[in-house]
Short mmCIF file of C-alpha atoms and ligand atoms in Angstrom, two decimals:
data_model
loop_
_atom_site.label_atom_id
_atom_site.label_comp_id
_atom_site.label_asym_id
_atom_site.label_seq_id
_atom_site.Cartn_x
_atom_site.Cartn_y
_atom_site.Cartn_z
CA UNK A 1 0.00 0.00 0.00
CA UNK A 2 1.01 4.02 -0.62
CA UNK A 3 1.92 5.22 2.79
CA UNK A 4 -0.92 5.93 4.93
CA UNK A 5 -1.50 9.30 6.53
CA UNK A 6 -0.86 8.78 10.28
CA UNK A 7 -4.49 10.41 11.46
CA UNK A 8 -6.34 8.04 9.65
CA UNK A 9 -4.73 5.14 11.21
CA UNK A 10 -5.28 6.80 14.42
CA UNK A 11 -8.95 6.98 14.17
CA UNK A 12 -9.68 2.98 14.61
CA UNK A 13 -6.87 2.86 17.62
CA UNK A 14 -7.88 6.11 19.74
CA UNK A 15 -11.91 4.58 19.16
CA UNK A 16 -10.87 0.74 20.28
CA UNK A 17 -8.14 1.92 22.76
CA UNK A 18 -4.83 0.25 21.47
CA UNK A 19 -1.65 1.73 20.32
CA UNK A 20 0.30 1.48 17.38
CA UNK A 21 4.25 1.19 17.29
CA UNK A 22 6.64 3.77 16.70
CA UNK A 23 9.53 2.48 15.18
CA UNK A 24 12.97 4.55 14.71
CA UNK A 25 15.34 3.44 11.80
CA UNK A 26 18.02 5.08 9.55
CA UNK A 27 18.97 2.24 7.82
CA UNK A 28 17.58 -0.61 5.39
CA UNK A 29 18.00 -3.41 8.11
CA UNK A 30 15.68 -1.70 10.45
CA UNK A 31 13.14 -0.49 8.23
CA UNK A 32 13.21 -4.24 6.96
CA UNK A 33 12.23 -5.59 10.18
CA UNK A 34 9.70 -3.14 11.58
CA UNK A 35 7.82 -3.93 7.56
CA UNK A 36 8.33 -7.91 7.94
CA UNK A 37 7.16 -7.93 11.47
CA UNK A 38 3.74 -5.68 10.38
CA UNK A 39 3.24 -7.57 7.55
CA UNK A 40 3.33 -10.85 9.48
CA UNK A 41 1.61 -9.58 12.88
CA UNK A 42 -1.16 -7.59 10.40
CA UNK A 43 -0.54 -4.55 12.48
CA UNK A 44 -0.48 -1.04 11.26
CA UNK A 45 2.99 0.43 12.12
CA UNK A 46 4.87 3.96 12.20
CA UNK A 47 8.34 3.94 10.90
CA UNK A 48 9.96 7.57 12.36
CA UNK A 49 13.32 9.52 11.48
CA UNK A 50 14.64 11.78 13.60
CA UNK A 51 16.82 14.60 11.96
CA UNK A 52 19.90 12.33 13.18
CA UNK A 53 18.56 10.25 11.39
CA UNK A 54 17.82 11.99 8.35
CA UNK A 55 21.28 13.13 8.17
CA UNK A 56 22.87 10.01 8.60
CA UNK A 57 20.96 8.15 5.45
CA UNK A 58 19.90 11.05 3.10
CA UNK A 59 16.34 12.27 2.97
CA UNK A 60 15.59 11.49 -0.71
CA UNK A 61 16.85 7.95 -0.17
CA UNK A 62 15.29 6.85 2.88
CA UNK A 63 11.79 8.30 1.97
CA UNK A 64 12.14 6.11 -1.45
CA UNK A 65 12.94 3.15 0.29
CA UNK A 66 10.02 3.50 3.02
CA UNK A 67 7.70 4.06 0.10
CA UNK A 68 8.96 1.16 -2.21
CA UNK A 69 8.96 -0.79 0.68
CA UNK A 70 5.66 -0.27 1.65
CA UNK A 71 4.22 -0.31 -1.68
CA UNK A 72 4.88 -4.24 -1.21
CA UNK A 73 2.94 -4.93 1.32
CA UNK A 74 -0.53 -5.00 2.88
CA UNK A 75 -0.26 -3.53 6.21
CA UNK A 76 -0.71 0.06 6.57
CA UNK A 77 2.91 2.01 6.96
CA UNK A 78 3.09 5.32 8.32
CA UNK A 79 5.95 7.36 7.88
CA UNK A 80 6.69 10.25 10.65
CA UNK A 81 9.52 12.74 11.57
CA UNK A 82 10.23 12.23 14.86
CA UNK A 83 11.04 15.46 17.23
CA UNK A 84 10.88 18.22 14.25
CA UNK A 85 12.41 21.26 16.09
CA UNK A 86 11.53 23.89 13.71
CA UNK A 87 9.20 24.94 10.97
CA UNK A 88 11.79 24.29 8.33
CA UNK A 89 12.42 20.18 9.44
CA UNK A 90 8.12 20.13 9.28
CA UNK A 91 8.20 21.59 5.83
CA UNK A 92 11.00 19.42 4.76
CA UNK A 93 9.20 15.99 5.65
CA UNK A 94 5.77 17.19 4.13
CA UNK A 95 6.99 17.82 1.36
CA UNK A 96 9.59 14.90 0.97
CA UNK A 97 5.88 12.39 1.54
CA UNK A 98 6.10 12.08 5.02
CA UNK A 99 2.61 11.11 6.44
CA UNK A 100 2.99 12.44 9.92
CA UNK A 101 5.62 14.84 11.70
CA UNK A 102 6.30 15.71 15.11
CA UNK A 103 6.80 19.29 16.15
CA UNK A 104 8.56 19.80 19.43
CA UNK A 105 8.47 23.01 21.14
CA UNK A 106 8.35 21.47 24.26
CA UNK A 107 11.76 23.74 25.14
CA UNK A 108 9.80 26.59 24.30
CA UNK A 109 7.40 28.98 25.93
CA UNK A 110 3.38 27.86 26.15
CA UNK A 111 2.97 30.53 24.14
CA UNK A 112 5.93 29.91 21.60
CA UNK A 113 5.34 26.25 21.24
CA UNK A 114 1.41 27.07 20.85
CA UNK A 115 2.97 29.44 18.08
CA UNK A 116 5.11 27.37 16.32
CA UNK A 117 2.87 24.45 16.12
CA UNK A 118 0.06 26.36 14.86
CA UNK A 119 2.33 27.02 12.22
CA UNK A 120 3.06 23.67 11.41
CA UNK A 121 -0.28 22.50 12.00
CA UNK A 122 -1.32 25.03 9.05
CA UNK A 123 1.78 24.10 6.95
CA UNK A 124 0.99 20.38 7.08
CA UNK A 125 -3.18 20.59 6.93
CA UNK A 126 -2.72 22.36 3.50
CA UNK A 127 -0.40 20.29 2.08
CA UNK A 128 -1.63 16.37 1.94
CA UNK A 129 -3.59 17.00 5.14
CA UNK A 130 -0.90 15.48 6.99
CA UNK A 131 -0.73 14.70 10.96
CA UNK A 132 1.33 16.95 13.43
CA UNK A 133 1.69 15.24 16.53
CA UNK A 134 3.26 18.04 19.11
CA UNK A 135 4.81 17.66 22.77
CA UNK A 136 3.83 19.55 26.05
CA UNK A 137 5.39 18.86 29.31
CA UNK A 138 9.38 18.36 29.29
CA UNK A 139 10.37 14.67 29.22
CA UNK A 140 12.28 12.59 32.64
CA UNK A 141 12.39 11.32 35.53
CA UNK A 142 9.68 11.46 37.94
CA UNK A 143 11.18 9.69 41.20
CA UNK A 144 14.09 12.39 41.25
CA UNK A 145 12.19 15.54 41.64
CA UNK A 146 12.23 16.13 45.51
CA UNK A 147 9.31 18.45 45.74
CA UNK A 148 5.61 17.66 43.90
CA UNK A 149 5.54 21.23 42.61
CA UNK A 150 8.49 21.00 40.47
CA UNK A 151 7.20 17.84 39.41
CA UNK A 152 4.06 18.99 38.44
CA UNK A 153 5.79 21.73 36.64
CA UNK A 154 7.66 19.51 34.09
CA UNK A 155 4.87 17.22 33.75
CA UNK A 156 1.66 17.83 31.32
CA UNK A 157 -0.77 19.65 33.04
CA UNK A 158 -4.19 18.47 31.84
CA UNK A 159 -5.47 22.47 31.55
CA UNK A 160 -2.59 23.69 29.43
CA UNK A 161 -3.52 21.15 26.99
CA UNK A 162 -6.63 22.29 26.44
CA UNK A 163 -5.30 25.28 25.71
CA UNK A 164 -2.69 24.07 24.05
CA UNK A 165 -5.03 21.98 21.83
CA UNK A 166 -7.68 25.04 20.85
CA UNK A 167 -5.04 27.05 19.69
CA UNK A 168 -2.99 24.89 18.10
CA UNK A 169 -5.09 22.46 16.10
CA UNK A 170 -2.75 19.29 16.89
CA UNK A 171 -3.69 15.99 15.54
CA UNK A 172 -1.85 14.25 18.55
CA UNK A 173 0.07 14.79 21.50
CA UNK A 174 3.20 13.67 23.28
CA UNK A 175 2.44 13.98 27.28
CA UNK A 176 5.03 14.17 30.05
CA UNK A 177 4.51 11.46 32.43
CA UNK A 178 7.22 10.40 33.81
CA UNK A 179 9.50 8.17 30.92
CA UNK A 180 12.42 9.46 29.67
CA UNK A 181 14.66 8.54 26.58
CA UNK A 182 17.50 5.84 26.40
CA UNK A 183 17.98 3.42 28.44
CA UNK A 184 18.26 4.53 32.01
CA UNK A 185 14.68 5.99 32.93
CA UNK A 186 14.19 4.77 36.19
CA UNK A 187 16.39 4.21 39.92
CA UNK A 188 13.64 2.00 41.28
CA UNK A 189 10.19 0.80 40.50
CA UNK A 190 8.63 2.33 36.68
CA UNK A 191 7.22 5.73 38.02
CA UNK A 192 4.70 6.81 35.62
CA UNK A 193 1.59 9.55 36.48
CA UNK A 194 -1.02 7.01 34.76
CA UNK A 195 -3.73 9.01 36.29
CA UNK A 196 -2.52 11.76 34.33
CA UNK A 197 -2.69 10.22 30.83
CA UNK A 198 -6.54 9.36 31.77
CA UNK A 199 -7.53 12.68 32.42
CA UNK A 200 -5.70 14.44 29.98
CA UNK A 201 -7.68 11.63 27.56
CA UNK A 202 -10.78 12.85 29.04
CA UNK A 203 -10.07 16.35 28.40
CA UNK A 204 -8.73 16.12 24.75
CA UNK A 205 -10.19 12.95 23.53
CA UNK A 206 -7.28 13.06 20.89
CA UNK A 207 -5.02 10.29 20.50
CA UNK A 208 -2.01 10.76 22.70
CA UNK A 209 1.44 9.47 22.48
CA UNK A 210 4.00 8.18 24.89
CA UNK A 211 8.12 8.99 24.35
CA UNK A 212 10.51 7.46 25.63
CA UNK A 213 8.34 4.04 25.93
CA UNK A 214 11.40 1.35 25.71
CA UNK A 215 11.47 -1.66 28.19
CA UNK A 216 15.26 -2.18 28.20
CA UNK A 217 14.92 -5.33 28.17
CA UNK A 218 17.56 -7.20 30.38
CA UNK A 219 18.27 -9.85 28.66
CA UNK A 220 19.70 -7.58 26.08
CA UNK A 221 21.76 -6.01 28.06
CA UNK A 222 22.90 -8.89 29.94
CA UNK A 223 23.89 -10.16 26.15
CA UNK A 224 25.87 -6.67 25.76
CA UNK A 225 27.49 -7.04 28.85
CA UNK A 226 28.29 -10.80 28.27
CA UNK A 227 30.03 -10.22 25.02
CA UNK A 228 32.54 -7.28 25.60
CA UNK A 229 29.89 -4.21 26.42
CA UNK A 230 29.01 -2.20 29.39
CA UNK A 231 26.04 -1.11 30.41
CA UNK A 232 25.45 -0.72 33.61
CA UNK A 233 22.04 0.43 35.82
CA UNK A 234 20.05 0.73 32.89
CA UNK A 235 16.21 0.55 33.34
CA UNK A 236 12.65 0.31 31.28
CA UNK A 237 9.32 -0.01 31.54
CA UNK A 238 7.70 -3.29 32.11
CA UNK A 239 4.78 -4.80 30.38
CA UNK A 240 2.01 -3.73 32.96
CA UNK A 241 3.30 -0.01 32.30
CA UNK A 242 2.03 -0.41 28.69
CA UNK A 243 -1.00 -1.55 29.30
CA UNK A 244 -1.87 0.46 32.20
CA UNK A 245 -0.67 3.95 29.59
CA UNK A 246 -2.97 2.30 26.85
CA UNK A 247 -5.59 1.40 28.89
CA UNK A 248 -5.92 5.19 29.80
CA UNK A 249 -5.75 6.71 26.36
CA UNK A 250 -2.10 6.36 25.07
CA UNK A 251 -2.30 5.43 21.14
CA UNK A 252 1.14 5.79 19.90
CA UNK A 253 3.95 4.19 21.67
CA UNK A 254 7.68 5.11 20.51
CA UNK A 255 10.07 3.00 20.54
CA UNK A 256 13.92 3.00 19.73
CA UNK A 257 16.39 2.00 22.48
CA UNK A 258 15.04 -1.63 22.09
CA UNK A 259 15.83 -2.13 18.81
CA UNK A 260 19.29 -1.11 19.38
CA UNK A 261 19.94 -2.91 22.36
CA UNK A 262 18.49 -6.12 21.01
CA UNK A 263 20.60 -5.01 17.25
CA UNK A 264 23.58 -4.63 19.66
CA UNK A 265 23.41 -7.77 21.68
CA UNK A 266 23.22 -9.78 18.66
CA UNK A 267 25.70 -8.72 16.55
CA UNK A 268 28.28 -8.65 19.32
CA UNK A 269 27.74 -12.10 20.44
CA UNK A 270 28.03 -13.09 16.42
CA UNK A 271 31.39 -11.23 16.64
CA UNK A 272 32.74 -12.86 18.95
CA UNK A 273 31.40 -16.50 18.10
CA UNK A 274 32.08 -15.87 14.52
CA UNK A 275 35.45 -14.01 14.41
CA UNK A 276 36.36 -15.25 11.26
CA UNK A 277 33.43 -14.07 9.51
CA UNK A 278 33.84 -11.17 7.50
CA UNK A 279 30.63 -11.03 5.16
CA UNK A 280 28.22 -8.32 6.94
CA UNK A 281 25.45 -10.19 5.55
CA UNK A 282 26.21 -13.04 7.64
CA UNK A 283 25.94 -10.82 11.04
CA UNK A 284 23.42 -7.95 9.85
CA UNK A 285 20.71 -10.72 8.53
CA UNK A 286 20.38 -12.47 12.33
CA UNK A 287 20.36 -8.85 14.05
CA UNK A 288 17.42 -8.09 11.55
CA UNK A 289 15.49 -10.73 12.11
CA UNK A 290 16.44 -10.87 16.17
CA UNK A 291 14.83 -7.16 15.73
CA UNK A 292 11.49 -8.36 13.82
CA UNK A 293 11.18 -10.37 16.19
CA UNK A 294 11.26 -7.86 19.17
CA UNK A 295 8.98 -5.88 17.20
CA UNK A 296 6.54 -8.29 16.69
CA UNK A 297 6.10 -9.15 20.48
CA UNK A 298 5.99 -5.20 20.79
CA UNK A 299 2.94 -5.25 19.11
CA UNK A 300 1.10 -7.74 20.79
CA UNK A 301 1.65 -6.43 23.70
CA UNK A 302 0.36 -2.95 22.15
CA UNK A 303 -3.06 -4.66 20.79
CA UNK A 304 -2.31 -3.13 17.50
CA UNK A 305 -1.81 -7.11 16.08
CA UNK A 306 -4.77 -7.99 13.85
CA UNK A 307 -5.48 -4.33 13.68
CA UNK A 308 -4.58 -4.17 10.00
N1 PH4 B 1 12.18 8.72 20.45
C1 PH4 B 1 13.39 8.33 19.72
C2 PH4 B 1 14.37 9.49 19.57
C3 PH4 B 1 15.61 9.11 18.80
O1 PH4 B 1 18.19 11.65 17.71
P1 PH4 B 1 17.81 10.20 17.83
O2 PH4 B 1 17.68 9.54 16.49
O3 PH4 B 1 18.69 9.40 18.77
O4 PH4 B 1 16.33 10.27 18.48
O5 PH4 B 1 11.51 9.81 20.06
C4 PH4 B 1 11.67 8.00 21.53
O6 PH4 B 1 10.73 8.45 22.19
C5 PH4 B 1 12.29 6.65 21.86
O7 PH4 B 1 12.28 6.33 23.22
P2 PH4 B 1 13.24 5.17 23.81
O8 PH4 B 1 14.60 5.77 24.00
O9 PH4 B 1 12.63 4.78 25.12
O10 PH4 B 1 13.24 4.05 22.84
ZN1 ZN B 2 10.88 10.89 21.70
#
C-alpha cells in the first residue's frame, strides 16, 4: 500500500483503545524488520526519522525506500519525523511524503510552542492533510524531583492542553509522564503519572502518544554485557506499564532504544562466536530478524496485532 496518513490510522486505535508502534530506523536493516514484522503480525505500524537520522541516510533515499517498501505490502505504513524542532524540518518531511511529523516546542514557551505548532499545523493541513503530533510537558524522571511542585511543573498539566489543543489544532500529543529517553529511565520501581494520561484523555479525547516508551529489556543487556559491552544500571518499563498507559488513552507508543539494544546484543555475540566471519550479511541478517522479532512481540503487547 502508498503510505498511509498517520491520522487516519489513528482513528480505529484512539476509538478501540490500542496503540500502534513507533519504530525509529536510519537504515535498510531496520526499516526491513519493523515492515516484515507488520506484515506478518497484520498490524499497522509507524516507521519515524529523527533529523539524526535523516542526516545520517539522506532524505531522498530513505523516503524512497520507506515508500517502495511499503508499496509491497498490505499492512498500513506510516511514515513520521520524529522530534521536528523547527518549521523548516516540518516543511521538509511534508513535502519529501512524510505522512505524519512531530513538532517539538516542548523547550519553548506555552505561548511559543502554541505558536510554532500552529504554524506547522497550518503548513501540514494544506499540504496532503498530513498529521502533526506536538509535545507539552518536558520529558524525565519522575522519582528524582524532591518536591511535587516542580514535578508537576515539568509534567503535562491536563489544563494547558486544552489550551494548548484550541489554539494549536494538533492531531496528537506527546504527554510528560514520567519516561524518559534511552535506556536509564528509572532508579527504582517504573514511576509513571497514569492518572494523568486518563484525564488528559478525558479532556482532549485526541489520541495521545507516549516517548521514551522502551522496556530495556535485560536480557539484552545482559547479552551486551556478556560479550565485551558495558552497560550498567540501565532501566525500562515493564509490560504492565504499557498496558496500564494504553488502557488510559495512550495510542502511539515510541520506541527505539530496544531495537538497538536487542541489534547490539546480537551482533556482538556473532562477533565474537564468529570471528572469522567477514561477510556483513552473515551478522546484519540475524540482528534483523532478532529485531522483527522484538517488534513483533511489541505489538502484541500494544493490541495493535490484527489491527490491520
Ligand atoms: N524517540 C526516539 C528518539 C531518537 O536523535 P535520535 O535519532 O537518537 O532520536 O523519540 C523515543 O521516544 C524513543 O524512546 P526510547 O529511547 O525509550 O526508545
Ligand atoms: Zn521521543
Amino acid at each position: 500500500m502508498p503510505l498511509e496518513i498517520l491520522g487516519k490510522m489513528y482513528e480505529k486505535a484512539n476509538k478501540e483503545y490500542y496503540a500502534i508502534g513507533q519504530f525509529n530506523f536510519s537504515n535498510l536493516e531496520f526499516l526491513q524488520s519493523a515492515l516484515d514484522a507488520a506484515e506478518e503480525m497484520k498490524s499497522p505500524v509507524i516507521v519515524a526519522l529523527s533529523t539524526g537520522a535523516i542526516k545520517y541516510g539522506g532524505i531522498k533515499n530513505l523516503v524512497a525506500l520507506t515508500s517502495t517498501m511499503a508499496d509491497q505490502i498490505s499492512a498500513p505504513v506510516a511514515l513520521h519525523l520524529d522530534h521536528g524542532a523547527t518549521l523548516d524540518d516540518v516543511k521538509m518531511c511534508v513535502d519529501a511524503g512524510f505522512t505524519s511529523v512531530m513538532i517539538d516546542g516542548s523547550h519553548h514557551s506555552l505561548e511559543e510552542n502554541i505558536k510554532l505548532t500552529r504554524q506547522a499545523v497550518d503548513y501540514a493541513h494544506a499540504n496532503g492533510g498530513i498529521t502533526v503530533e506536538a509535545e507539552l510537558g518536558r520529558l524525565g524522571g519522575i522519582e528524582d524531583d524532591v518536591n511535587v511542585d516542580e514535578r508537576d511543573a515539568r509534567l503535562t498539566d491536563p489544563e494547558e492542553a486544552v489550551r494548548f489543543l484550541e489554539e494549536s489544532g494538533c492531531d496528537a500529543l506527546a504527554v510528560a509522564v514520567g519516561t524518559s529517553h534511552g535506556a536509564y529511565k528509572f532508579k527504582g520501581e517504573n514511576a509513571i503519572d497514569f492518572d494523568r494520561i486518563k484525564i488528559i484523555k478525558e479532556k482532549l479525547g485526541i489520541p495521545l502518544v507516549l516517548h521514551g516508551a522502551s522496556s530495556v529489556d535485560p536480557e539484552s543487556v545482559a547479552q551486551i554485557n556478556e560479550y565485551g559491552g558495558k552497560i550498567e544500571g540501565a532501566k525500562g518499563l515493564d509490560a504492565e506499564s504499557y498496558k496500564k498507559a494504553i488502557e488510559r488513552g495512550i495510542n502511539k507508543v515510541n520506541i527505539d532504544t530496544d531495537l538497538r539494544l536487542r541489534w547490539t546484543a546480537t551482533m556482538r555475540k556473532l562477533m565474537v562466536e564468529k570471528p572469522g566471519e567477514f561477510d556483513p550479511r552473515k551478522y546484519l541478517g540475524p540482528a534483523r530478524d532478532a529485531v522483527k522479532e522484538l517488534i513483533k512481540q511489541k505489538m502484541k503487547l500494544l493490541g495493535s496485532a490484527g489491527m490491520a
